[in-house]
Tab-separated table of C-alpha atoms in Angstrom:
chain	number	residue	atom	x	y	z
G	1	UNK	CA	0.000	0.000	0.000
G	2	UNK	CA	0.790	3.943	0.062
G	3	UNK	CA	3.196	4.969	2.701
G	4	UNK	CA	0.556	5.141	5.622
G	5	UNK	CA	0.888	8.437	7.851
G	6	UNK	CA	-1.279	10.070	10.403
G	7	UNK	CA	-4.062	12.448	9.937
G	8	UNK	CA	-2.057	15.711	9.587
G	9	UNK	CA	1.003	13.961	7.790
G	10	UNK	CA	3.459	14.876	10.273
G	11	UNK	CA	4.291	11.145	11.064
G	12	UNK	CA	5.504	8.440	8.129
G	13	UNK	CA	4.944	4.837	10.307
G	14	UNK	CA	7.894	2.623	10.525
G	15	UNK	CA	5.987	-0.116	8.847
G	16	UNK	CA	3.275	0.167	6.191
G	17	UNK	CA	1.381	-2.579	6.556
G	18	UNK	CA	-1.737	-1.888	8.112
G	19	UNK	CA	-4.231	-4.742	9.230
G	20	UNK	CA	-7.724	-4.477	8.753
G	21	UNK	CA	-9.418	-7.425	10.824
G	22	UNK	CA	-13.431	-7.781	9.919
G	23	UNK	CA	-13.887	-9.661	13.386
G	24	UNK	CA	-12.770	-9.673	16.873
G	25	UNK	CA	-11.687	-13.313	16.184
G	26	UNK	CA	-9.596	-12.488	13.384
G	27	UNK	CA	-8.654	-9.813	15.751
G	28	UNK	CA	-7.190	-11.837	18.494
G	29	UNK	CA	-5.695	-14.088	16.016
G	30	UNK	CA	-3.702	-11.237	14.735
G	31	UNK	CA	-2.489	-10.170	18.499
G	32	UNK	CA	-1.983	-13.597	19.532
G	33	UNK	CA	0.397	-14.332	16.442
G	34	UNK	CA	2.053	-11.022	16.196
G	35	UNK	CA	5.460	-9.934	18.147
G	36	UNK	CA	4.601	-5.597	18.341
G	37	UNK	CA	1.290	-4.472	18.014
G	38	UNK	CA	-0.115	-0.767	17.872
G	39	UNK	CA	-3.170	0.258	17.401
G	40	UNK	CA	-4.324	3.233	15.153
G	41	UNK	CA	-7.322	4.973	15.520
G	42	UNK	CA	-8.493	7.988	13.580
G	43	UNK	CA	-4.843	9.563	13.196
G	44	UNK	CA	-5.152	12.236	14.613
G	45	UNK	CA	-2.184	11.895	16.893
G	46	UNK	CA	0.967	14.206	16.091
G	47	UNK	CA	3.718	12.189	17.908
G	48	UNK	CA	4.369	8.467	17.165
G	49	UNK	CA	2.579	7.547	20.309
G	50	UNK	CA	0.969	4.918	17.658
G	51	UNK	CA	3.804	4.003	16.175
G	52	UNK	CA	5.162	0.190	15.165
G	53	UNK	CA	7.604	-1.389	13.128
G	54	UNK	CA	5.412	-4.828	13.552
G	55	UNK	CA	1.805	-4.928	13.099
G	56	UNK	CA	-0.328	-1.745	12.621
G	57	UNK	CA	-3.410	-2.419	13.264
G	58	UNK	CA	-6.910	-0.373	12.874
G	59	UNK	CA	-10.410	-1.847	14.177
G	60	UNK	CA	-12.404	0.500	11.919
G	61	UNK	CA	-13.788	-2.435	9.909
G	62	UNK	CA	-14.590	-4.605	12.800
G	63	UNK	CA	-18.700	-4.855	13.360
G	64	UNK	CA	-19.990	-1.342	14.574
G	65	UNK	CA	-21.852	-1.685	17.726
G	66	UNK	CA	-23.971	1.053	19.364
G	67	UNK	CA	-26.215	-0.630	21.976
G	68	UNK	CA	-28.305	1.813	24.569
G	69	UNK	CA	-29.053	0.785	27.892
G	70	UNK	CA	-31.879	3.697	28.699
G	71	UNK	CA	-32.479	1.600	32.187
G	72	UNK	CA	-28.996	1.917	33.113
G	73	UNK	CA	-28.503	4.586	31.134
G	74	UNK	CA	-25.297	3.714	29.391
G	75	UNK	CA	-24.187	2.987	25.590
G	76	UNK	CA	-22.255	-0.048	24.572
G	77	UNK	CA	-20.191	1.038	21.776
G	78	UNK	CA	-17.010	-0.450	19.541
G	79	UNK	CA	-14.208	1.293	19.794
G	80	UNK	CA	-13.868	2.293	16.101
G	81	UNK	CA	-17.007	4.392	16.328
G	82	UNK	CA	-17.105	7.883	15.777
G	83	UNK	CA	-18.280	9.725	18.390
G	84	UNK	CA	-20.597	11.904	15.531
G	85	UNK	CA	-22.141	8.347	14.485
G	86	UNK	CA	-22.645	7.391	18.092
G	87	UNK	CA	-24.521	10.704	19.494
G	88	UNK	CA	-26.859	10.010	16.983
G	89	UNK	CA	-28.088	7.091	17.825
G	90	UNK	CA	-27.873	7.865	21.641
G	91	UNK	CA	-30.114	11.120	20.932
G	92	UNK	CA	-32.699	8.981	19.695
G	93	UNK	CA	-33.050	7.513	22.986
G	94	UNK	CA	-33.437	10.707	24.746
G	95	UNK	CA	-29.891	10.561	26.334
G	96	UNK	CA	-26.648	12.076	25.736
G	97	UNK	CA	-23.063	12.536	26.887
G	98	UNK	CA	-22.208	14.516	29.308
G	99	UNK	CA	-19.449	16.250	26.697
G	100	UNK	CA	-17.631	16.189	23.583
G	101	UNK	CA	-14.782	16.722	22.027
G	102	UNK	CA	-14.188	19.804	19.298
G	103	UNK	CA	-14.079	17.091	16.314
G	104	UNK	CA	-16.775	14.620	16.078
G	105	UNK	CA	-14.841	12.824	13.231
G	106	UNK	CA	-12.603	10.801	16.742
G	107	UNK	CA	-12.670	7.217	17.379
G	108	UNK	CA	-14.273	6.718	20.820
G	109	UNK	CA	-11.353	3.837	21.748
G	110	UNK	CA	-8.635	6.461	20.405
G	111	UNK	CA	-10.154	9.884	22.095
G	112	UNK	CA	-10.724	7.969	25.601
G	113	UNK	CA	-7.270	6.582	25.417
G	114	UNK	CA	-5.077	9.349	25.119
G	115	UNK	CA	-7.077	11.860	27.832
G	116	UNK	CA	-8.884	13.796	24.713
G	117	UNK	CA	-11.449	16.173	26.187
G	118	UNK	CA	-13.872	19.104	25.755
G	119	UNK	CA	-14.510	22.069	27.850
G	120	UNK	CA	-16.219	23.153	30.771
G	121	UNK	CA	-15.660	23.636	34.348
G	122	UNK	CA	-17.469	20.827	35.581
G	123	UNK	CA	-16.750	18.399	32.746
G	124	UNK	CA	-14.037	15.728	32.754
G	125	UNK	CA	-11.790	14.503	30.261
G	126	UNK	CA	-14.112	11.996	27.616
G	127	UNK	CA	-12.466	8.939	29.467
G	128	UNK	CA	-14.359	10.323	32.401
G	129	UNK	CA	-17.549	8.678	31.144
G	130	UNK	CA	-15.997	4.942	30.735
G	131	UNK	CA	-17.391	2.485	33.287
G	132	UNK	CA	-16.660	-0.267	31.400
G	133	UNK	CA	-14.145	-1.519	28.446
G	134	UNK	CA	-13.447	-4.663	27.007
G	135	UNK	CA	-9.648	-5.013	25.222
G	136	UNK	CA	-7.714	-7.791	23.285
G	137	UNK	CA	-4.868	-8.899	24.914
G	138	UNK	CA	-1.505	-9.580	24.814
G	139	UNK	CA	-2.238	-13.397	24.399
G	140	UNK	CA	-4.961	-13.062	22.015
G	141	UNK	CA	-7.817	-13.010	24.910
G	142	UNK	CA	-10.779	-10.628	25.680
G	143	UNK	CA	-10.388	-9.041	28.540
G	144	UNK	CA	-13.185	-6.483	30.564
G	145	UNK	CA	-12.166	-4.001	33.309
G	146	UNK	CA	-15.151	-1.962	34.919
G	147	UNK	CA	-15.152	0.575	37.679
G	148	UNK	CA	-15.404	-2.292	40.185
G	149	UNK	CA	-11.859	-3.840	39.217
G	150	UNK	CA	-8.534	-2.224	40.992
G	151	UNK	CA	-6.521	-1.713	37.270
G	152	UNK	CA	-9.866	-0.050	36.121
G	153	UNK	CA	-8.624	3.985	36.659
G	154	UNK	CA	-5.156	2.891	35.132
G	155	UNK	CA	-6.186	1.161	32.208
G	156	UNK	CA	-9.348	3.658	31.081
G	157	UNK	CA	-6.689	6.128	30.011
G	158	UNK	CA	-4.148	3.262	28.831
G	159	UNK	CA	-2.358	4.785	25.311
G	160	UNK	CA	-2.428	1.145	23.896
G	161	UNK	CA	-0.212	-0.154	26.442
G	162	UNK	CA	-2.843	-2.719	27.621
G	163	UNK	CA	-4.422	-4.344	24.681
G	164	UNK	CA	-6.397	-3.254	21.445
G	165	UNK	CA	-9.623	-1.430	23.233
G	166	UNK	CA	-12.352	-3.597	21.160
G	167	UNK	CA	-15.720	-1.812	23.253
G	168	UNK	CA	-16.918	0.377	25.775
G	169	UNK	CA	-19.520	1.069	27.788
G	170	UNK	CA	-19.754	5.019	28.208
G	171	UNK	CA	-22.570	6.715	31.204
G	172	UNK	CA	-25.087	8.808	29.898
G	173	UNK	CA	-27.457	11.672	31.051
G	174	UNK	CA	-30.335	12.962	29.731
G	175	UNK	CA	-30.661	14.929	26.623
G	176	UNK	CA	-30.308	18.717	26.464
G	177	UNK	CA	-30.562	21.748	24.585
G	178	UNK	CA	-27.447	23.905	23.898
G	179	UNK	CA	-27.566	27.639	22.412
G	180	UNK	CA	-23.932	28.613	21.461
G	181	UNK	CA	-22.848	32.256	21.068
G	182	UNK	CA	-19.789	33.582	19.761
G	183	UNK	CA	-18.294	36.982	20.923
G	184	UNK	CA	-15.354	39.048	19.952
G	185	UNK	CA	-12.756	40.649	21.356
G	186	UNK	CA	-12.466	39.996	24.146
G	187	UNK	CA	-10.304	42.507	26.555
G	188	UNK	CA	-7.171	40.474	27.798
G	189	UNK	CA	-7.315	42.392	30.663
G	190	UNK	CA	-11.226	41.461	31.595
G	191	UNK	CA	-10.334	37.634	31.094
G	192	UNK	CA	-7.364	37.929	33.467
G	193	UNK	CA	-9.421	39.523	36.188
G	194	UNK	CA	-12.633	37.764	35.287
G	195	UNK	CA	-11.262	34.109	34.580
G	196	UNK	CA	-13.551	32.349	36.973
G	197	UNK	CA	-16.760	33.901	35.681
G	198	UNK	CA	-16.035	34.268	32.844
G	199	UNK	CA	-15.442	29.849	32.183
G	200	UNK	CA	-18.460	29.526	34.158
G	201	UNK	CA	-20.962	31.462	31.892
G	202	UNK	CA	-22.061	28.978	30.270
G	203	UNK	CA	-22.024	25.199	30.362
G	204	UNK	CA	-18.949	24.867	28.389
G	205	UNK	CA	-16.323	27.806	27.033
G	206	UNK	CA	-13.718	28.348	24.482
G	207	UNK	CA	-11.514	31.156	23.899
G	208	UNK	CA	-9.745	31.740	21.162
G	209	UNK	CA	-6.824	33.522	20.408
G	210	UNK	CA	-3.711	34.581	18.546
G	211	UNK	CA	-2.136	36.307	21.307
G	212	UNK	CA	-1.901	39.533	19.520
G	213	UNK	CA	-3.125	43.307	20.481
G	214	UNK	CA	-3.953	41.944	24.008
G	215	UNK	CA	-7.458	40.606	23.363
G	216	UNK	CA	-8.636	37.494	23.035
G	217	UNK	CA	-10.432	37.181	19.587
G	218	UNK	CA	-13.657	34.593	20.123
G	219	UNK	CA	-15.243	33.511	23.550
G	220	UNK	CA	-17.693	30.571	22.210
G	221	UNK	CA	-20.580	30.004	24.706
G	222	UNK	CA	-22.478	26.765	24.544
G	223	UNK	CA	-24.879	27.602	27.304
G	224	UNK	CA	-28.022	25.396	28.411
G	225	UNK	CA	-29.721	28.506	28.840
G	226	UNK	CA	-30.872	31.184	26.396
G	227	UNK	CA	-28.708	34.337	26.754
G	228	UNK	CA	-30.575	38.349	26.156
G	229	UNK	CA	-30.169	39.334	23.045
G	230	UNK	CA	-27.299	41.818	22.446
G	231	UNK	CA	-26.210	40.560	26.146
G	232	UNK	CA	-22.224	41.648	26.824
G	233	UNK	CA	-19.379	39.729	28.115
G	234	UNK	CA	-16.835	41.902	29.593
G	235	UNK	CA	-16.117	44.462	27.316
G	236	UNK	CA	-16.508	41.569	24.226
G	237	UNK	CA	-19.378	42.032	21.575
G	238	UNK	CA	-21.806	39.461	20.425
G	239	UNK	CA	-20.809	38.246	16.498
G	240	UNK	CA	-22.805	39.670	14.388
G	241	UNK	CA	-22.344	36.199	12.085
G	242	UNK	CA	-21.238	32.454	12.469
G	243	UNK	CA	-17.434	32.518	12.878
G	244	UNK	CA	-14.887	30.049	12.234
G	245	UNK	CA	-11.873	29.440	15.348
G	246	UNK	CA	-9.202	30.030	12.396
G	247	UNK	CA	-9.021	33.174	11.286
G	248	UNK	CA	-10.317	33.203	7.533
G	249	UNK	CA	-11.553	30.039	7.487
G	250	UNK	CA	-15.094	29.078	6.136
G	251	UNK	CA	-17.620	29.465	9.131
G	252	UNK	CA	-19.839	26.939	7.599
G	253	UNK	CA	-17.966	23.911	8.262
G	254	UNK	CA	-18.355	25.052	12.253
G	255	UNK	CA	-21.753	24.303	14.445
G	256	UNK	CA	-24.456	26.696	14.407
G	257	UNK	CA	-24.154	29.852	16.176
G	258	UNK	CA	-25.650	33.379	17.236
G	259	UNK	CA	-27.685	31.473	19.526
G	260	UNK	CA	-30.023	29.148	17.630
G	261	UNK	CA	-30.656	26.549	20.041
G	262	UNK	CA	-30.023	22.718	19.295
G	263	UNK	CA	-29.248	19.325	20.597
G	264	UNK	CA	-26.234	19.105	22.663
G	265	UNK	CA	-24.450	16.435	19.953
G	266	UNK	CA	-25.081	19.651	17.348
G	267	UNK	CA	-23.286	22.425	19.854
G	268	UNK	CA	-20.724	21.285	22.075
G	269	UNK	CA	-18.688	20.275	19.136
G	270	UNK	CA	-17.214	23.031	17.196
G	271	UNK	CA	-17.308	21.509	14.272
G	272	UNK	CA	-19.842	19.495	11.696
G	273	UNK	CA	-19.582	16.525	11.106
G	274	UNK	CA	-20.710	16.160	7.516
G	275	UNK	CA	-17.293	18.414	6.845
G	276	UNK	CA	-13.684	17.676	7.313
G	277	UNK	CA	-12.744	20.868	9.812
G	278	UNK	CA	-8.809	21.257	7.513
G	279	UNK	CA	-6.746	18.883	5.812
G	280	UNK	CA	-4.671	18.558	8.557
G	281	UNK	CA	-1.919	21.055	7.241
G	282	UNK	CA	-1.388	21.720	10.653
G	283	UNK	CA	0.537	20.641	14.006
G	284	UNK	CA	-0.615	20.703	17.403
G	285	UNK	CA	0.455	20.998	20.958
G	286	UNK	CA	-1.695	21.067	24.182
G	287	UNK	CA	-0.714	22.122	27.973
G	288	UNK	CA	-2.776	21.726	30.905
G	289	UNK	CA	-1.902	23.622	34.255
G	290	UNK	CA	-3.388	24.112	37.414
G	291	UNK	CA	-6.754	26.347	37.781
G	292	UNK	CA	-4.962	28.555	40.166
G	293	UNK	CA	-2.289	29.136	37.814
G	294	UNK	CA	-4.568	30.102	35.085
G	295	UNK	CA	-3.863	34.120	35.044
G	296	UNK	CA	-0.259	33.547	35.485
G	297	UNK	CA	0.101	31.386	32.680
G	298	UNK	CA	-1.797	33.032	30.211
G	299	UNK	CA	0.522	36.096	31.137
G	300	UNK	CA	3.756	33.748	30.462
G	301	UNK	CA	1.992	33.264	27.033
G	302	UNK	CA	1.173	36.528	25.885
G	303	UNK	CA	4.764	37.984	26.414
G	304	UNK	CA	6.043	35.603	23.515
G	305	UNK	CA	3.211	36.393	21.799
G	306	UNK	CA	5.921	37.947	18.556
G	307	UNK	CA	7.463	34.554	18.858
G	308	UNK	CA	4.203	32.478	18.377
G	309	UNK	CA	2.809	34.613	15.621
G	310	UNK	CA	4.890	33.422	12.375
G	311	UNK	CA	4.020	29.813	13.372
G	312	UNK	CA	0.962	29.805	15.052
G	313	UNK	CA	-2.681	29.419	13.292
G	314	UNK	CA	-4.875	29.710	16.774
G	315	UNK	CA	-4.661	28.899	20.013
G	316	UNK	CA	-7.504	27.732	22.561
G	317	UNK	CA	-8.305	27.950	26.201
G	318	UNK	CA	-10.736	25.919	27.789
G	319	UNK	CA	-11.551	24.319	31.283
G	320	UNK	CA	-10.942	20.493	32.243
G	321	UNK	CA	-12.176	19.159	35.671
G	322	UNK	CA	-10.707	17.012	37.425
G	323	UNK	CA	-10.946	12.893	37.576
G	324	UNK	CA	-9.131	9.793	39.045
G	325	UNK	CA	-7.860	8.188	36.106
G	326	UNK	CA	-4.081	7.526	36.563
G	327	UNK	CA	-2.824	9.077	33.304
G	328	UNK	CA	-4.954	12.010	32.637
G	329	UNK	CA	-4.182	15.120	32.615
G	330	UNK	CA	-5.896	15.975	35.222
G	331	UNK	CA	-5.709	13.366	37.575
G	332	UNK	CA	-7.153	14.861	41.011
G	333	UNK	CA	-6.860	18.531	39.415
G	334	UNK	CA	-8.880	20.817	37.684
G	335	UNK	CA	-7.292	22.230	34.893
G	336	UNK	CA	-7.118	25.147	32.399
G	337	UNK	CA	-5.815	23.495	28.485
G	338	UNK	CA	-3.772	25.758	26.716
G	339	UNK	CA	-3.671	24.507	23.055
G	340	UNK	CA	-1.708	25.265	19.999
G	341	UNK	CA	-2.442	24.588	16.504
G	342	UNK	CA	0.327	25.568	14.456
G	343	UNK	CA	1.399	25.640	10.839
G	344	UNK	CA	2.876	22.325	9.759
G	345	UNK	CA	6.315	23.076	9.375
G	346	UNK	CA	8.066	21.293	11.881
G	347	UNK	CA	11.706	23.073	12.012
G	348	UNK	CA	10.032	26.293	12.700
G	349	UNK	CA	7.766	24.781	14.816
G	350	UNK	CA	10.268	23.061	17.126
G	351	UNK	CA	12.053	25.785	18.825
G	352	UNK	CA	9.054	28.068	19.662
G	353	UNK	CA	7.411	25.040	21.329
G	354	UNK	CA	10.547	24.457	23.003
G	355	UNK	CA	10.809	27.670	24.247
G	356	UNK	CA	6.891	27.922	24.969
G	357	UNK	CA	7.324	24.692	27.077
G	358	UNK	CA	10.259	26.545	29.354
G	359	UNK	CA	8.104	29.631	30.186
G	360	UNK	CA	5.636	27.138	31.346
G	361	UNK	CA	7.693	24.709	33.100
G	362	UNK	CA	7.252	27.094	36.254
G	363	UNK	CA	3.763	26.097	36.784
G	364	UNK	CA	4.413	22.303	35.644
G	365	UNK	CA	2.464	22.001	32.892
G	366	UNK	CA	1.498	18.957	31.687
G	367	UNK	CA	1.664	17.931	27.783
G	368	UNK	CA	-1.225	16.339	26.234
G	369	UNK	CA	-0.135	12.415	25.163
G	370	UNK	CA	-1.164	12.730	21.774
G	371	UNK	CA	0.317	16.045	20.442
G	372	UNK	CA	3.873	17.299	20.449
G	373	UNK	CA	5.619	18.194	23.201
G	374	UNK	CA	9.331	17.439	24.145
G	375	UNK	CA	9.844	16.619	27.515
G	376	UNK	CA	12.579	14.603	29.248
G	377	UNK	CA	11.350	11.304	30.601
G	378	UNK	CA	11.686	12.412	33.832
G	379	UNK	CA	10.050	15.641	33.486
G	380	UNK	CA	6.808	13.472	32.019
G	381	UNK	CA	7.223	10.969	35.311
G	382	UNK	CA	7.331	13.820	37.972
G	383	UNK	CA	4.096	15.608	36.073
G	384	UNK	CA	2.485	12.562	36.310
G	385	UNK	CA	2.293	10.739	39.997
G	386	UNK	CA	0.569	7.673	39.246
G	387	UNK	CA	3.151	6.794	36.356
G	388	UNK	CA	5.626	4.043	37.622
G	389	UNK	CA	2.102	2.371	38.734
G	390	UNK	CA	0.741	2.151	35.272
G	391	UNK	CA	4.229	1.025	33.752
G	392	UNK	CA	3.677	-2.195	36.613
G	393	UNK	CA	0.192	-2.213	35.591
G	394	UNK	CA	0.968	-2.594	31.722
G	395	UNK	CA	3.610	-5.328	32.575
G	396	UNK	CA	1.461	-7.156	34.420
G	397	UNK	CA	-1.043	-7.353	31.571
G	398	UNK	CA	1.474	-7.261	29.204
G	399	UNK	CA	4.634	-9.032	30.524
G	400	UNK	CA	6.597	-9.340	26.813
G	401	UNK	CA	5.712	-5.789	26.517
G	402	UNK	CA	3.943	-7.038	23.362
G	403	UNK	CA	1.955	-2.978	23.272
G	404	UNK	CA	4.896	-1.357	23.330
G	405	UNK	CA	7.023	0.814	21.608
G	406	UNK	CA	9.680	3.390	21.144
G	407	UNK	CA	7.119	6.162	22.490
G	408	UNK	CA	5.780	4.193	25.595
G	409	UNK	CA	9.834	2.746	26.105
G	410	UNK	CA	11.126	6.485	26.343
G	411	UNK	CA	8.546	7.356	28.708
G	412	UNK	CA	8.830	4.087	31.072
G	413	UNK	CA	5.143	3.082	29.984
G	414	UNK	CA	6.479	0.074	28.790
G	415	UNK	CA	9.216	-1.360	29.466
């Protein structure tokens, strides 16, 4: 075949030979017979956290399952399904997540598994809503972990270090309405001093920004409540039309706006699903600090602000709350995600995230899994206490370190 690369292009895998199993069963034949094994899921990684020089291996032609439980209230669901095919079918039941991520186009296994997350001060990362998961193991074997077993809040968030993720079962709450408003320009000055009321205005927030002229260019508001027409936000002014995050970009590929009210699957993302959001000329990066560091660090950002500009597209705030899963982001703390989309040109890329990384070293900042980032090993192991626990988990389900690779071997995932 082709040479097989990720979403944005960024990454060439080391083999490219990618297996396409139609069943579980030819699934755990393939794990049971194979030496390596990674598992790819949409792509849309942008470090070779997914990367093999064995067996590549993608579940998105196994069976699609999408079975709701409204008595328990809880969806079954493969791990190769979308989340914008699943809320579908969940909506029809009169339930819904609790939130979403900004694409709909993810893989449920893949977004859970690498800490993936929307916004929201009282929302947790996606993996947050697991309470159950069933994976292919090292020796071919299902296995299922729910919140009752001890390995459960290790292996939710388990960056393929456990097994190929084959289902989950995700909690659900009732359906609900979302109006989303955008507003502009934002004072940086009225977000610094207004942080805290400003993220909770609405059921979940995101700000973005280019760092330039000390304003932050679009607050998006996707509120569960209908806001007054022409209502202000701190100095910002209510769009007067749809709006894309990128500056320039088409605002019709991006969910409905200026406050026409619709089901939470068609809101809390920010973008359609019947369009692809970019090409993926683009690379990303993603840092989540403390909440009480929130003014400080945006203040660390905005003095490089000249620096970021000739490489960056946008960049996004949002809120993360906290959970207990071992590898998160945000395990026991809630957290403010400072992300980076920036053009994809990775030498001139490189040294401004290096240099973005030291500013924010101060208030230890922790890299999201998926994107690029370039921490020392030990850096990654202090920002992340529960760590050296996973690594013995992922041995003990995995003793030939069968999951592993040169990503999870850096990082002591794997050994």
């Amino acid at each position: 075949m082709a040479t097989l690369t990720n979403w944005a292009g960024n990454i060439t895998f080391s083999t490219d030979r990618l297996h396409l199993p139609a069943t579980v069963e030819q699934l755990s034949e393939l794990v049971a017979a194979s030496d390596r094994v990674r598992c790819l899921g949409t792509g849309h990684s942008f470090n070779r956290i997914a990367d093999t020089t064995d067996t590549l291996i993608s579940i998105r032609d196994l069976p699609p399952v999408i079975e709701v439980d409204p008595d328990r209230a809880t969806v079954r669901v493969s791990g190769g399904v979308r989340y914008g095919e699943l809320t579908a079918v969940i909506e029809q039941h009169g339930l819904a997540l609790a939130n979403l991520g900004s694409l709909p186009h993810i893989s449920v296994a893949g977004a859970c598994a690498t800490g993936t997350h929307g916004s929201g001060d009282g929302n947790q990362v996606l993996a947050g809503s697991v309470t159950a998961l069933t994976l292919v193991a090292a020796d071919g074997q299902p296995r299922r972990l729910t919140r009752a077993d001890p390995d459960f809040e290790g292996a939710v968030i388990g960056l393929g270090c456990l097994g190929v993720v084959t289902e989950l079962t995700l909690e659900l709450v009732p359906s609900f309405e979302i109006y989303q408003y955008v507003y502009d320009d934002l004072p940086l000055a009225a977000l610094l001093d207004n942080f805290d009321e400003i993220t909770a205005a609405a059921y979940s927030v995101s700000l973005f920004t280019r760092w330039q002229a000390d304003r932050i260019d679009q607050v998006w508001l996707k509120s569960t409540r209908a806001r007054e027409a022409g209502a202000a936000l701190h100095g910002a002014r209510p769009a007067e039309q749809a709006r894309h995050p990128v500056p320039g970009q088409d605002a019709g590929f991006a969910t409905q706006q200026l406050g026409v009210v619709g089901r939470w699957q068609q809101r809390l993302p920010h973008f359609r699903l019947e369009f692809t959001p970019s090409n993926g000329d683009e690379l990303q990066s993603e840092y989540f600090v403390g909440r009480g560091h929130a003014r400080a660090a945006i203040e660390v950002v905005q003095a490089i602000a000249a620096k970021l500009d000739p490489v960056l597209q946008v960049a996004e705030i949002r809120t993360v709350a906290a959970d207990e899963l071992w590898l998160s982001p945000c395990y026991r703390t809630d957290r403010v995600a400072l992300h980076f989309t920036w053009i994809a040109d990775h030498g001139k890329v490189e040294p401004v995230v290096a240099e973005l990384e030291a500013r924010l070293r101060q208030f230890e900042a922790v890299p999201h899994w998926a994107k690029l980032f370039g921490h020392q090993p030990a850096e990654l192991a202090s920002l992340h206490p529960r760590l050296t626990d996973f690594a013995a988990l992922a041995a003990r389900h995995d003793p030939q370190a069968k999951f592993g690779n040169d990503f999870t071997r850096r990082y002591g995932l794997t050994r």
